[in-house]
């Protein structure tokens, strides 16, 4: 799959005169068109909604674009709930899927009419004590344990994950919730991250659908919606194939017709909480080559670092790298492309075949539109870069300014330190 960038070399060069590197750039047109393809594929279900995982790209401008395309959000913290509200995404269009949740965050979600998705059996009692009652709508997160095979390493084996309820706990949780007056029920699971095999998601749907039937048979609770989580991957490497949304939808629909319809659970809402496949391919980290180093390997040093994009250093994840204006040049040099963090894992690419990179060249790191800027940090006193949005009309707007030293020091009592001894 050929990696592209929405600006020409001349456009990008001119743009950096106004917005110096490093920065993230997002393509509004690409995000909208992609979301429409996603929605169309899953329109074969009686009810469908994508709840975008805010953690993937927590910027209200991006959330507002997605809201206009019919998305809700999936949130895991108070600030994410607040960002959704700022973007105009409210009430039951927000699912609050958190773990080890403080009481005040449950209160906020409940007061705003958000769907609360409980991560543990003990949270039923905790939530009831916190709110004085259980909400009218409640969802439980299922951890299938060894019943789910083939999970990748990012989330890991379900039985080793801290998330969710066991099958036996799920049955008892619905029974208790029904007795306490809950009226509407959801069932959620999340067992993958960056998975490219369509069969994996059909198998997950099968597990969830079968559990929904079992819940009905053993407790009388009718599940109103299932949230299949996220986990749809993107082709980070050029030789990988993108997930076919239509194929995934059709395979899940076959399981739906096989299990849900005969059990009398049709219509059943089908929700996703994807983040990566929605915005991932439509965001890029743009940096500049500022140093070169010739020792045991050839190094190119950028003006960005792992503080802006931690995935390669944290997971060893692959992100395609290209050099603006040299897209068609021969990849006849081998580099480690690195940043300035005082950690040897601060590498965007290791022993990567690339065109010759000269000082001042603009380096583009692809597929950074999800879990990129969102995972930034300030170790080493690094200042996180800003974000810009390429609008459909070709205009570019800044949607997050870069951090300053004043931002970094804002929580310090600098006046008080002079008096400290």
mmCIF file of C-alpha atoms in Angstrom:
data_model
loop_
_atom_site.group_PDB
_atom_site.id
_atom_site.type_symbol
_atom_site.label_atom_id
_atom_site.label_comp_id
_atom_site.label_asym_id
_atom_site.label_seq_id
_atom_site.Cartn_x
_atom_site.Cartn_y
_atom_site.Cartn_z
ATOM 1 C CA UNK A 1 0.000 0.000 0.000
ATOM 2 C CA UNK A 2 1.683 3.190 -1.220
ATOM 3 C CA UNK A 3 2.189 5.786 1.498
ATOM 4 C CA UNK A 4 1.098 9.291 0.565
ATOM 5 C CA UNK A 5 1.121 12.793 2.023
ATOM 6 C CA UNK A 6 -1.510 15.452 1.221
ATOM 7 C CA UNK A 7 0.887 18.334 0.530
ATOM 8 C CA UNK A 8 3.455 18.697 -2.239
ATOM 9 C CA UNK A 9 7.073 19.343 -1.322
ATOM 10 C CA UNK A 10 6.675 22.980 -2.336
ATOM 11 C CA UNK A 11 3.506 23.376 -0.255
ATOM 12 C CA UNK A 12 5.086 21.754 2.801
ATOM 13 C CA UNK A 13 8.263 23.808 2.515
ATOM 14 C CA UNK A 14 6.252 27.021 2.347
ATOM 15 C CA UNK A 15 4.038 25.863 5.202
ATOM 16 C CA UNK A 16 6.979 25.336 7.555
ATOM 17 C CA UNK A 17 7.828 29.016 7.298
ATOM 18 C CA UNK A 18 4.605 29.727 9.231
ATOM 19 C CA UNK A 19 4.514 26.554 11.334
ATOM 20 C CA UNK A 20 8.080 25.440 12.108
ATOM 21 C CA UNK A 21 8.733 21.741 12.631
ATOM 22 C CA UNK A 22 7.979 19.519 14.369
ATOM 23 C CA UNK A 23 4.186 19.319 14.110
ATOM 24 C CA UNK A 24 1.370 16.881 13.458
ATOM 25 C CA UNK A 25 -0.743 17.394 10.359
ATOM 26 C CA UNK A 26 -4.206 15.825 9.942
ATOM 27 C CA UNK A 27 -6.217 15.538 6.733
ATOM 28 C CA UNK A 28 -9.884 16.408 7.277
ATOM 29 C CA UNK A 29 -10.988 15.114 3.875
ATOM 30 C CA UNK A 30 -9.294 11.765 4.427
ATOM 31 C CA UNK A 31 -10.832 11.356 7.888
ATOM 32 C CA UNK A 32 -14.336 12.201 6.664
ATOM 33 C CA UNK A 33 -14.193 9.923 3.624
ATOM 34 C CA UNK A 34 -12.813 7.080 5.718
ATOM 35 C CA UNK A 35 -15.532 7.474 8.351
ATOM 36 C CA UNK A 36 -18.188 7.379 5.644
ATOM 37 C CA UNK A 37 -16.761 4.108 4.285
ATOM 38 C CA UNK A 38 -16.783 2.664 7.793
ATOM 39 C CA UNK A 39 -20.382 3.698 8.431
ATOM 40 C CA UNK A 40 -21.579 2.422 5.065
ATOM 41 C CA UNK A 41 -20.010 -1.002 5.635
ATOM 42 C CA UNK A 42 -21.767 -1.495 8.991
ATOM 43 C CA UNK A 43 -25.086 -0.067 7.864
ATOM 44 C CA UNK A 44 -26.102 -3.696 7.177
ATOM 45 C CA UNK A 45 -27.038 -3.897 10.882
ATOM 46 C CA UNK A 46 -30.369 -2.595 12.262
ATOM 47 C CA UNK A 47 -28.515 -0.130 14.471
ATOM 48 C CA UNK A 48 -24.866 0.856 14.225
ATOM 49 C CA UNK A 49 -22.691 3.524 15.763
ATOM 50 C CA UNK A 50 -18.981 4.161 15.985
ATOM 51 C CA UNK A 51 -17.851 5.584 19.328
ATOM 52 C CA UNK A 52 -14.446 7.026 18.464
ATOM 53 C CA UNK A 53 -11.801 6.203 21.078
ATOM 54 C CA UNK A 54 -10.862 9.674 22.303
ATOM 55 C CA UNK A 55 -7.541 8.372 23.657
ATOM 56 C CA UNK A 56 -6.369 7.897 20.058
ATOM 57 C CA UNK A 57 -6.559 11.561 19.107
ATOM 58 C CA UNK A 58 -7.908 13.764 21.917
ATOM 59 C CA UNK A 59 -8.440 17.006 20.047
ATOM 60 C CA UNK A 60 -11.919 18.605 20.019
ATOM 61 C CA UNK A 61 -11.501 19.749 16.418
ATOM 62 C CA UNK A 62 -11.058 16.135 15.310
ATOM 63 C CA UNK A 63 -13.916 15.011 17.562
ATOM 64 C CA UNK A 64 -16.201 17.658 16.086
ATOM 65 C CA UNK A 65 -15.437 16.460 12.551
ATOM 66 C CA UNK A 66 -16.274 12.906 13.582
ATOM 67 C CA UNK A 67 -19.455 14.028 15.352
ATOM 68 C CA UNK A 68 -20.592 15.590 12.086
ATOM 69 C CA UNK A 69 -20.101 12.170 10.496
ATOM 70 C CA UNK A 70 -22.359 10.526 13.097
ATOM 71 C CA UNK A 71 -19.778 9.346 15.631
ATOM 72 C CA UNK A 72 -20.116 9.132 19.354
ATOM 73 C CA UNK A 73 -17.088 8.733 21.585
ATOM 74 C CA UNK A 74 -15.538 6.184 23.903
ATOM 75 C CA UNK A 75 -13.881 7.804 26.923
ATOM 76 C CA UNK A 76 -11.697 6.522 29.736
ATOM 77 C CA UNK A 77 -11.138 9.627 31.893
ATOM 78 C CA UNK A 78 -12.769 12.848 33.060
ATOM 79 C CA UNK A 79 -10.857 15.072 30.583
ATOM 80 C CA UNK A 80 -11.942 12.817 27.712
ATOM 81 C CA UNK A 81 -15.568 13.122 28.846
ATOM 82 C CA UNK A 82 -15.142 16.887 28.934
ATOM 83 C CA UNK A 83 -13.554 16.984 25.460
ATOM 84 C CA UNK A 84 -16.526 15.054 24.077
ATOM 85 C CA UNK A 85 -18.915 17.578 25.579
ATOM 86 C CA UNK A 86 -16.881 20.483 24.172
ATOM 87 C CA UNK A 87 -17.113 18.855 20.734
ATOM 88 C CA UNK A 88 -20.913 18.571 21.063
ATOM 89 C CA UNK A 89 -21.000 14.820 21.733
ATOM 90 C CA UNK A 90 -23.327 14.282 24.669
ATOM 91 C CA UNK A 91 -25.547 11.926 26.665
ATOM 92 C CA UNK A 92 -25.723 8.315 25.441
ATOM 93 C CA UNK A 93 -23.503 9.062 22.473
ATOM 94 C CA UNK A 94 -20.662 8.878 24.998
ATOM 95 C CA UNK A 95 -19.606 5.551 26.506
ATOM 96 C CA UNK A 96 -17.453 5.767 29.608
ATOM 97 C CA UNK A 97 -15.186 2.718 29.577
ATOM 98 C CA UNK A 98 -12.709 3.214 32.389
ATOM 99 C CA UNK A 99 -10.929 1.072 34.933
ATOM 100 C CA UNK A 100 -10.011 1.747 38.565
ATOM 101 C CA UNK A 101 -12.297 4.759 38.217
ATOM 102 C CA UNK A 102 -12.498 7.510 40.872
ATOM 103 C CA UNK A 103 -15.976 8.160 42.251
ATOM 104 C CA UNK A 104 -16.074 11.743 40.967
ATOM 105 C CA UNK A 105 -15.606 10.571 37.388
ATOM 106 C CA UNK A 106 -18.551 8.182 37.678
ATOM 107 C CA UNK A 107 -20.613 11.057 39.063
ATOM 108 C CA UNK A 108 -19.691 13.288 36.139
ATOM 109 C CA UNK A 109 -20.583 10.632 33.556
ATOM 110 C CA UNK A 110 -23.889 9.874 35.268
ATOM 111 C CA UNK A 111 -24.846 13.557 35.589
ATOM 112 C CA UNK A 112 -24.216 14.000 31.872
ATOM 113 C CA UNK A 113 -26.284 10.983 30.845
ATOM 114 C CA UNK A 114 -23.309 9.033 29.494
ATOM 115 C CA UNK A 115 -23.370 5.244 29.249
ATOM 116 C CA UNK A 116 -21.263 3.747 32.026
ATOM 117 C CA UNK A 117 -19.417 0.574 31.086
ATOM 118 C CA UNK A 118 -18.266 -1.226 34.246
ATOM 119 C CA UNK A 119 -14.911 -2.979 34.241
ATOM 120 C CA UNK A 120 -15.298 -5.139 37.347
ATOM 121 C CA UNK A 121 -17.941 -7.000 39.325
ATOM 122 C CA UNK A 122 -17.143 -5.042 42.502
ATOM 123 C CA UNK A 123 -17.868 -1.795 40.689
ATOM 124 C CA UNK A 124 -21.602 -2.508 40.821
ATOM 125 C CA UNK A 125 -21.629 -1.886 44.553
ATOM 126 C CA UNK A 126 -19.107 0.963 44.238
ATOM 127 C CA UNK A 127 -21.226 2.713 41.602
ATOM 128 C CA UNK A 128 -24.435 2.252 43.589
ATOM 129 C CA UNK A 129 -22.830 3.746 46.705
ATOM 130 C CA UNK A 130 -21.360 6.587 44.651
ATOM 131 C CA UNK A 131 -24.602 7.532 42.900
ATOM 132 C CA UNK A 132 -27.171 6.330 45.415
ATOM 133 C CA UNK A 133 -28.585 4.080 42.718
ATOM 134 C CA UNK A 134 -27.588 2.364 39.489
ATOM 135 C CA UNK A 135 -28.158 4.160 36.155
ATOM 136 C CA UNK A 136 -31.086 3.138 33.944
ATOM 137 C CA UNK A 137 -28.561 1.982 31.341
ATOM 138 C CA UNK A 138 -25.490 0.002 32.216
ATOM 139 C CA UNK A 139 -22.881 -1.989 30.320
ATOM 140 C CA UNK A 140 -20.372 -4.605 31.457
ATOM 141 C CA UNK A 141 -16.961 -5.340 29.981
ATOM 142 C CA UNK A 142 -16.339 -9.007 29.243
ATOM 143 C CA UNK A 143 -12.920 -10.635 29.527
ATOM 144 C CA UNK A 144 -13.183 -14.000 27.732
ATOM 145 C CA UNK A 145 -9.929 -15.305 29.213
ATOM 146 C CA UNK A 146 -8.660 -18.477 27.525
ATOM 147 C CA UNK A 147 -11.846 -18.688 25.451
ATOM 148 C CA UNK A 148 -10.346 -16.107 23.078
ATOM 149 C CA UNK A 149 -7.266 -17.171 21.137
ATOM 150 C CA UNK A 150 -4.886 -15.448 18.744
ATOM 151 C CA UNK A 151 -4.682 -12.079 20.513
ATOM 152 C CA UNK A 152 -1.687 -9.941 19.621
ATOM 153 C CA UNK A 153 0.971 -8.678 21.991
ATOM 154 C CA UNK A 154 -0.201 -5.083 22.459
ATOM 155 C CA UNK A 155 -3.102 -6.024 24.743
ATOM 156 C CA UNK A 156 -1.840 -9.549 25.391
ATOM 157 C CA UNK A 157 -3.655 -12.690 26.429
ATOM 158 C CA UNK A 158 -7.096 -11.893 27.901
ATOM 159 C CA UNK A 159 -6.412 -14.020 31.001
ATOM 160 C CA UNK A 160 -3.371 -11.832 31.736
ATOM 161 C CA UNK A 161 -5.213 -8.544 31.183
ATOM 162 C CA UNK A 162 -6.476 -6.379 34.038
ATOM 163 C CA UNK A 163 -9.719 -5.600 32.222
ATOM 164 C CA UNK A 164 -13.239 -6.944 32.437
ATOM 165 C CA UNK A 165 -15.404 -9.603 34.097
ATOM 166 C CA UNK A 166 -15.242 -13.374 33.696
ATOM 167 C CA UNK A 167 -18.114 -15.181 31.996
ATOM 168 C CA UNK A 168 -19.542 -16.329 35.319
ATOM 169 C CA UNK A 169 -19.291 -12.809 36.746
ATOM 170 C CA UNK A 170 -21.042 -11.388 33.690
ATOM 171 C CA UNK A 171 -24.089 -13.593 34.221
ATOM 172 C CA UNK A 172 -24.316 -12.657 37.898
ATOM 173 C CA UNK A 173 -23.722 -8.959 37.145
ATOM 174 C CA UNK A 174 -26.711 -8.780 34.794
ATOM 175 C CA UNK A 175 -28.897 -10.630 37.295
ATOM 176 C CA UNK A 176 -28.010 -8.186 40.071
ATOM 177 C CA UNK A 177 -28.356 -5.124 37.836
ATOM 178 C CA UNK A 178 -31.807 -6.251 36.727
ATOM 179 C CA UNK A 179 -32.902 -6.788 40.337
ATOM 180 C CA UNK A 180 -31.715 -3.269 41.173
ATOM 181 C CA UNK A 181 -33.865 -1.708 38.475
ATOM 182 C CA UNK A 182 -31.538 -1.243 35.514
ATOM 183 C CA UNK A 183 -33.678 -1.034 32.379
ATOM 184 C CA UNK A 184 -31.266 -1.100 29.429
ATOM 185 C CA UNK A 185 -28.168 -3.240 29.046
ATOM 186 C CA UNK A 186 -25.010 -3.312 26.972
ATOM 187 C CA UNK A 187 -22.269 -5.905 26.572
ATOM 188 C CA UNK A 188 -18.712 -4.891 25.729
ATOM 189 C CA UNK A 189 -15.383 -6.518 25.045
ATOM 190 C CA UNK A 190 -11.977 -5.341 23.837
ATOM 191 C CA UNK A 191 -9.436 -8.053 23.129
ATOM 192 C CA UNK A 192 -7.269 -6.760 20.295
ATOM 193 C CA UNK A 193 -5.181 -3.853 19.144
ATOM 194 C CA UNK A 194 -3.984 -3.215 15.590
ATOM 195 C CA UNK A 195 -5.331 -6.515 14.262
ATOM 196 C CA UNK A 196 -5.497 -6.938 10.473
ATOM 197 C CA UNK A 197 -7.222 -10.342 10.205
ATOM 198 C CA UNK A 198 -10.994 -9.944 9.532
ATOM 199 C CA UNK A 199 -11.679 -13.432 10.916
ATOM 200 C CA UNK A 200 -10.442 -12.314 14.340
ATOM 201 C CA UNK A 201 -13.322 -9.855 14.660
ATOM 202 C CA UNK A 202 -15.909 -12.331 13.455
ATOM 203 C CA UNK A 203 -14.692 -14.745 16.126
ATOM 204 C CA UNK A 204 -14.924 -12.014 18.771
ATOM 205 C CA UNK A 205 -18.470 -11.194 17.668
ATOM 206 C CA UNK A 206 -19.379 -14.879 17.908
ATOM 207 C CA UNK A 207 -18.182 -15.010 21.530
ATOM 208 C CA UNK A 208 -20.086 -11.870 22.449
ATOM 209 C CA UNK A 209 -23.281 -12.894 20.646
ATOM 210 C CA UNK A 210 -23.260 -16.293 22.330
ATOM 211 C CA UNK A 211 -22.829 -14.641 25.709
ATOM 212 C CA UNK A 212 -25.755 -12.298 24.987
ATOM 213 C CA UNK A 213 -27.935 -15.347 24.334
ATOM 214 C CA UNK A 214 -26.712 -17.038 27.504
ATOM 215 C CA UNK A 215 -27.462 -13.911 29.540
ATOM 216 C CA UNK A 216 -31.032 -13.904 28.238
ATOM 217 C CA UNK A 217 -31.530 -17.588 28.960
ATOM 218 C CA UNK A 218 -30.120 -17.471 32.503
ATOM 219 C CA UNK A 219 -31.269 -14.052 33.727
ATOM 220 C CA UNK A 220 -34.056 -12.892 31.426
ATOM 221 C CA UNK A 221 -32.019 -9.790 30.567
ATOM 222 C CA UNK A 222 -32.263 -8.696 26.958
ATOM 223 C CA UNK A 223 -29.029 -7.119 25.770
ATOM 224 C CA UNK A 224 -29.855 -3.938 23.832
ATOM 225 C CA UNK A 225 -26.433 -3.338 22.297
ATOM 226 C CA UNK A 226 -23.028 -4.946 22.049
ATOM 227 C CA UNK A 227 -19.842 -2.919 21.844
ATOM 228 C CA UNK A 228 -17.244 -4.934 19.951
ATOM 229 C CA UNK A 229 -14.472 -2.669 21.173
ATOM 230 C CA UNK A 230 -11.861 -1.588 18.696
ATOM 231 C CA UNK A 231 -8.665 -3.194 17.573
ATOM 232 C CA UNK A 232 -9.025 -2.868 13.802
ATOM 233 C CA UNK A 233 -5.499 -2.293 12.576
ATOM 234 C CA UNK A 234 -3.980 -0.231 9.823
ATOM 235 C CA UNK A 235 -1.221 -1.182 7.376
ATOM 236 C CA UNK A 236 1.752 0.598 8.915
ATOM 237 C CA UNK A 237 4.062 -1.195 6.495
ATOM 238 C CA UNK A 238 3.682 -0.564 2.756
ATOM 239 C CA UNK A 239 3.428 -4.294 2.008
ATOM 240 C CA UNK A 240 0.498 -4.811 4.400
ATOM 241 C CA UNK A 241 -3.131 -4.900 3.261
ATOM 242 C CA UNK A 242 -5.714 -2.575 4.784
ATOM 243 C CA UNK A 243 -8.643 -4.149 6.608
ATOM 244 C CA UNK A 244 -11.671 -4.435 4.322
ATOM 245 C CA UNK A 245 -14.531 -2.900 6.325
ATOM 246 C CA UNK A 246 -17.140 -4.605 4.147
ATOM 247 C CA UNK A 247 -15.575 -8.015 4.708
ATOM 248 C CA UNK A 248 -15.485 -7.529 8.482
ATOM 249 C CA UNK A 249 -19.101 -6.325 8.525
ATOM 250 C CA UNK A 250 -20.320 -9.215 6.407
ATOM 251 C CA UNK A 251 -18.536 -11.819 8.527
ATOM 252 C CA UNK A 252 -19.996 -10.338 11.711
ATOM 253 C CA UNK A 253 -23.433 -10.155 10.075
ATOM 254 C CA UNK A 254 -23.220 -13.881 9.336
ATOM 255 C CA UNK A 255 -22.594 -14.556 13.052
ATOM 256 C CA UNK A 256 -25.442 -12.188 13.921
ATOM 257 C CA UNK A 257 -27.884 -14.074 11.702
ATOM 258 C CA UNK A 258 -26.634 -17.407 13.031
ATOM 259 C CA UNK A 259 -26.906 -16.521 16.729
ATOM 260 C CA UNK A 260 -28.784 -13.311 17.496
ATOM 261 C CA UNK A 261 -31.755 -13.621 15.149
ATOM 262 C CA UNK A 262 -32.846 -17.161 16.198
ATOM 263 C CA UNK A 263 -32.542 -16.179 19.870
ATOM 264 C CA UNK A 264 -35.046 -13.356 19.449
ATOM 265 C CA UNK A 265 -32.477 -10.637 20.210
ATOM 266 C CA UNK A 266 -32.863 -8.890 16.850
ATOM 267 C CA UNK A 267 -32.663 -5.885 16.542
ATOM 268 C CA UNK A 268 -29.432 -5.569 18.484
ATOM 269 C CA UNK A 269 -27.294 -2.429 18.355
ATOM 270 C CA UNK A 270 -23.745 -2.941 17.092
ATOM 271 C CA UNK A 271 -21.206 -0.425 18.359
ATOM 272 C CA UNK A 272 -17.491 -0.030 17.746
ATOM 273 C CA UNK A 273 -14.958 2.087 19.611
ATOM 274 C CA UNK A 274 -12.254 2.238 16.971
ATOM 275 C CA UNK A 275 -9.610 4.940 17.070
ATOM 276 C CA UNK A 276 -6.607 3.848 15.031
ATOM 277 C CA UNK A 277 -8.391 2.974 11.749
ATOM 278 C CA UNK A 278 -10.430 6.176 11.817
ATOM 279 C CA UNK A 279 -7.677 8.793 12.118
ATOM 280 C CA UNK A 280 -4.417 6.824 12.079
ATOM 281 C CA UNK A 281 -3.663 6.896 8.327
ATOM 282 C CA UNK A 282 -4.639 10.572 8.079
ATOM 283 C CA UNK A 283 -2.113 12.044 10.462
ATOM 284 C CA UNK A 284 1.625 12.612 9.960
ATOM 285 C CA UNK A 285 4.449 13.823 12.194
ATOM 286 C CA UNK A 286 6.604 16.245 10.225
ATOM 287 C CA UNK A 287 10.133 16.935 11.465
ATOM 288 C CA UNK A 288 13.402 18.309 10.142
ATOM 289 C CA UNK A 289 16.811 16.632 9.881
ATOM 290 C CA UNK A 290 19.154 18.735 12.026
ATOM 291 C CA UNK A 291 22.117 16.412 12.689
ATOM 292 C CA UNK A 292 23.970 13.486 11.184
ATOM 293 C CA UNK A 293 26.295 11.085 12.969
ATOM 294 C CA UNK A 294 28.791 8.597 11.545
ATOM 295 C CA UNK A 295 29.977 5.944 14.002
ATOM 296 C CA UNK A 296 29.144 2.240 14.015
ATOM 297 C CA UNK A 297 25.946 3.153 12.223
ATOM 298 C CA UNK A 298 24.724 6.088 10.197
ATOM 299 C CA UNK A 299 22.353 8.304 12.169
ATOM 300 C CA UNK A 300 20.011 11.110 11.216
ATOM 301 C CA UNK A 301 18.896 13.293 14.135
ATOM 302 C CA UNK A 302 15.531 15.059 13.950
ATOM 303 C CA UNK A 303 14.171 18.107 15.747
ATOM 304 C CA UNK A 304 11.449 15.814 17.102
ATOM 305 C CA UNK A 305 11.853 12.922 19.505
ATOM 306 C CA UNK A 306 10.104 10.060 21.281
ATOM 307 C CA UNK A 307 8.255 12.629 23.414
ATOM 308 C CA UNK A 308 6.209 13.408 20.291
ATOM 309 C CA UNK A 309 5.765 9.808 19.082
ATOM 310 C CA UNK A 310 6.565 7.056 21.541
ATOM 311 C CA UNK A 311 5.207 4.015 19.672
ATOM 312 C CA UNK A 312 8.474 3.014 17.945
ATOM 313 C CA UNK A 313 10.466 3.335 21.157
ATOM 314 C CA UNK A 314 7.818 1.821 23.419
ATOM 315 C CA UNK A 315 6.584 -1.055 21.253
ATOM 316 C CA UNK A 316 9.216 -1.324 18.553
ATOM 317 C CA UNK A 317 6.339 -0.311 16.275
ATOM 318 C CA UNK A 318 6.974 0.366 12.608
ATOM 319 C CA UNK A 319 6.108 3.755 11.111
ATOM 320 C CA UNK A 320 6.912 4.399 7.483
ATOM 321 C CA UNK A 321 9.364 7.251 6.956
ATOM 322 C CA UNK A 322 9.677 9.331 3.805
ATOM 323 C CA UNK A 323 11.647 12.428 2.860
ATOM 324 C CA UNK A 324 9.703 15.282 1.337
ATOM 325 C CA UNK A 325 10.734 15.864 -2.266
ATOM 326 C CA UNK A 326 12.615 12.569 -2.428
ATOM 327 C CA UNK A 327 9.666 10.198 -2.628
ATOM 328 C CA UNK A 328 10.910 8.718 -5.902
ATOM 329 C CA UNK A 329 14.607 8.743 -5.063
ATOM 330 C CA UNK A 330 16.500 5.493 -4.619
ATOM 331 C CA UNK A 331 16.552 4.140 -1.059
ATOM 332 C CA UNK A 332 20.273 3.473 -1.158
ATOM 333 C CA UNK A 333 21.239 4.631 2.337
ATOM 334 C CA UNK A 334 20.672 2.888 5.673
ATOM 335 C CA UNK A 335 19.951 5.027 8.737
ATOM 336 C CA UNK A 336 18.787 4.965 12.285
ATOM 337 C CA UNK A 337 16.434 7.966 12.428
ATOM 338 C CA UNK A 338 16.555 9.276 15.983
ATOM 339 C CA UNK A 339 15.519 12.034 18.353
ATOM 340 C CA UNK A 340 17.265 13.905 21.158
ATOM 341 C CA UNK A 341 15.829 12.135 24.220
ATOM 342 C CA UNK A 342 18.408 10.715 26.640
ATOM 343 C CA UNK A 343 17.183 7.180 25.992
ATOM 344 C CA UNK A 344 18.650 4.851 23.394
ATOM 345 C CA UNK A 345 15.176 3.648 22.440
ATOM 346 C CA UNK A 346 14.436 7.129 21.047
ATOM 347 C CA UNK A 347 14.449 5.897 17.472
ATOM 348 C CA UNK A 348 11.784 6.458 14.836
ATOM 349 C CA UNK A 349 13.388 3.947 12.482
ATOM 350 C CA UNK A 350 16.187 1.430 12.901
ATOM 351 C CA UNK A 351 18.459 0.381 10.032
ATOM 352 C CA UNK A 352 15.921 1.734 7.566
ATOM 353 C CA UNK A 353 16.658 1.937 3.843
ATOM 354 C CA UNK A 354 15.982 5.541 2.816
ATOM 355 C CA UNK A 355 17.090 8.099 0.258
ATOM 356 C CA UNK A 356 20.110 10.163 1.207
ATOM 357 C CA UNK A 357 19.013 12.617 3.896
ATOM 358 C CA UNK A 358 20.641 16.021 4.054
ATOM 359 C CA UNK A 359 20.554 18.524 6.891
ATOM 360 C CA UNK A 360 17.390 20.611 6.500
ATOM 361 C CA UNK A 361 15.388 17.893 4.761
ATOM 362 C CA UNK A 362 11.787 17.505 5.896
ATOM 363 C CA UNK A 363 11.130 14.010 7.192
ATOM 364 C CA UNK A 364 7.564 12.673 7.246
ATOM 365 C CA UNK A 365 6.536 9.932 9.675
ATOM 366 C CA UNK A 366 3.364 8.283 8.414
ATOM 367 C CA UNK A 367 0.263 6.780 10.047
ATOM 368 C CA UNK A 368 0.677 8.903 13.159
ATOM 369 C CA UNK A 369 -2.908 10.150 13.382
ATOM 370 C CA UNK A 370 -3.764 7.878 16.312
ATOM 371 C CA UNK A 371 -1.782 7.216 19.495
ATOM 372 C CA UNK A 372 0.767 9.758 18.325
ATOM 373 C CA UNK A 373 0.518 13.232 19.872
ATOM 374 C CA UNK A 374 -1.921 11.671 22.350
ATOM 375 C CA UNK A 375 0.863 9.635 23.977
ATOM 376 C CA UNK A 376 3.316 12.520 24.210
ATOM 377 C CA UNK A 377 5.186 13.260 27.418
ATOM 378 C CA UNK A 378 7.620 15.719 28.991
ATOM 379 C CA UNK A 379 10.495 13.539 30.147
ATOM 380 C CA UNK A 380 13.841 15.320 29.769
ATOM 381 C CA UNK A 381 11.880 18.556 29.805
ATOM 382 C CA UNK A 382 10.866 18.014 26.187
ATOM 383 C CA UNK A 383 8.130 20.265 24.865
ATOM 384 C CA UNK A 384 5.422 18.511 22.895
ATOM 385 C CA UNK A 385 4.750 19.678 19.378
ATOM 386 C CA UNK A 386 1.545 21.221 18.085
ATOM 387 C CA UNK A 387 -1.141 20.022 15.695
ATOM 388 C CA UNK A 388 -2.485 21.498 12.470
ATOM 389 C CA UNK A 389 -5.505 20.524 10.403
ATOM 390 C CA UNK A 390 -5.651 20.538 6.610
ATOM 391 C CA UNK A 391 -9.244 21.520 5.859
ATOM 392 C CA UNK A 392 -11.184 20.209 2.896
ATOM 393 C CA UNK A 393 -10.849 23.592 1.156
ATOM 394 C CA UNK A 394 -7.046 23.393 1.366
ATOM 395 C CA UNK A 395 -6.662 25.887 4.199
ATOM 396 C CA UNK A 396 -4.591 24.920 7.219
ATOM 397 C CA UNK A 397 -5.521 25.825 10.782
ATOM 398 C CA UNK A 398 -3.614 25.328 14.005
ATOM 399 C CA UNK A 399 -5.699 23.171 16.348
ATOM 400 C CA UNK A 400 -3.137 22.862 19.135
ATOM 401 C CA UNK A 401 -0.145 25.141 19.615
ATOM 402 C CA UNK A 402 3.202 23.712 20.572
ATOM 403 C CA UNK A 403 4.112 23.704 24.242
ATOM 404 C CA UNK A 404 6.341 26.368 25.763
ATOM 405 C CA UNK A 405 8.694 26.352 28.741
ATOM 406 C CA UNK A 406 6.046 28.369 30.594
ATOM 407 C CA UNK A 407 3.581 25.506 30.049
ATOM 408 C CA UNK A 408 6.096 23.043 31.439
ATOM 409 C CA UNK A 409 6.752 25.169 34.526
ATOM 410 C CA UNK A 410 3.095 26.148 35.093
ATOM 411 C CA UNK A 411 2.551 23.706 37.961
ATOM 412 C CA UNK A 412 5.758 24.687 39.768
ATOM 413 C CA UNK A 413 5.840 27.342 42.485
ATOM 414 C CA UNK A 414 8.839 29.186 41.069
ATOM 415 C CA UNK A 415 8.408 32.112 43.456
ATOM 416 C CA UNK A 416 8.287 29.783 46.436
ATOM 417 C CA UNK A 417 11.492 27.981 45.510
ATOM 418 C CA UNK A 418 13.505 31.161 46.111
ATOM 419 C CA UNK A 419 12.340 31.126 49.742
ATOM 420 C CA UNK A 420 12.925 27.392 50.193
ATOM 421 C CA UNK A 421 15.939 26.291 52.236
#
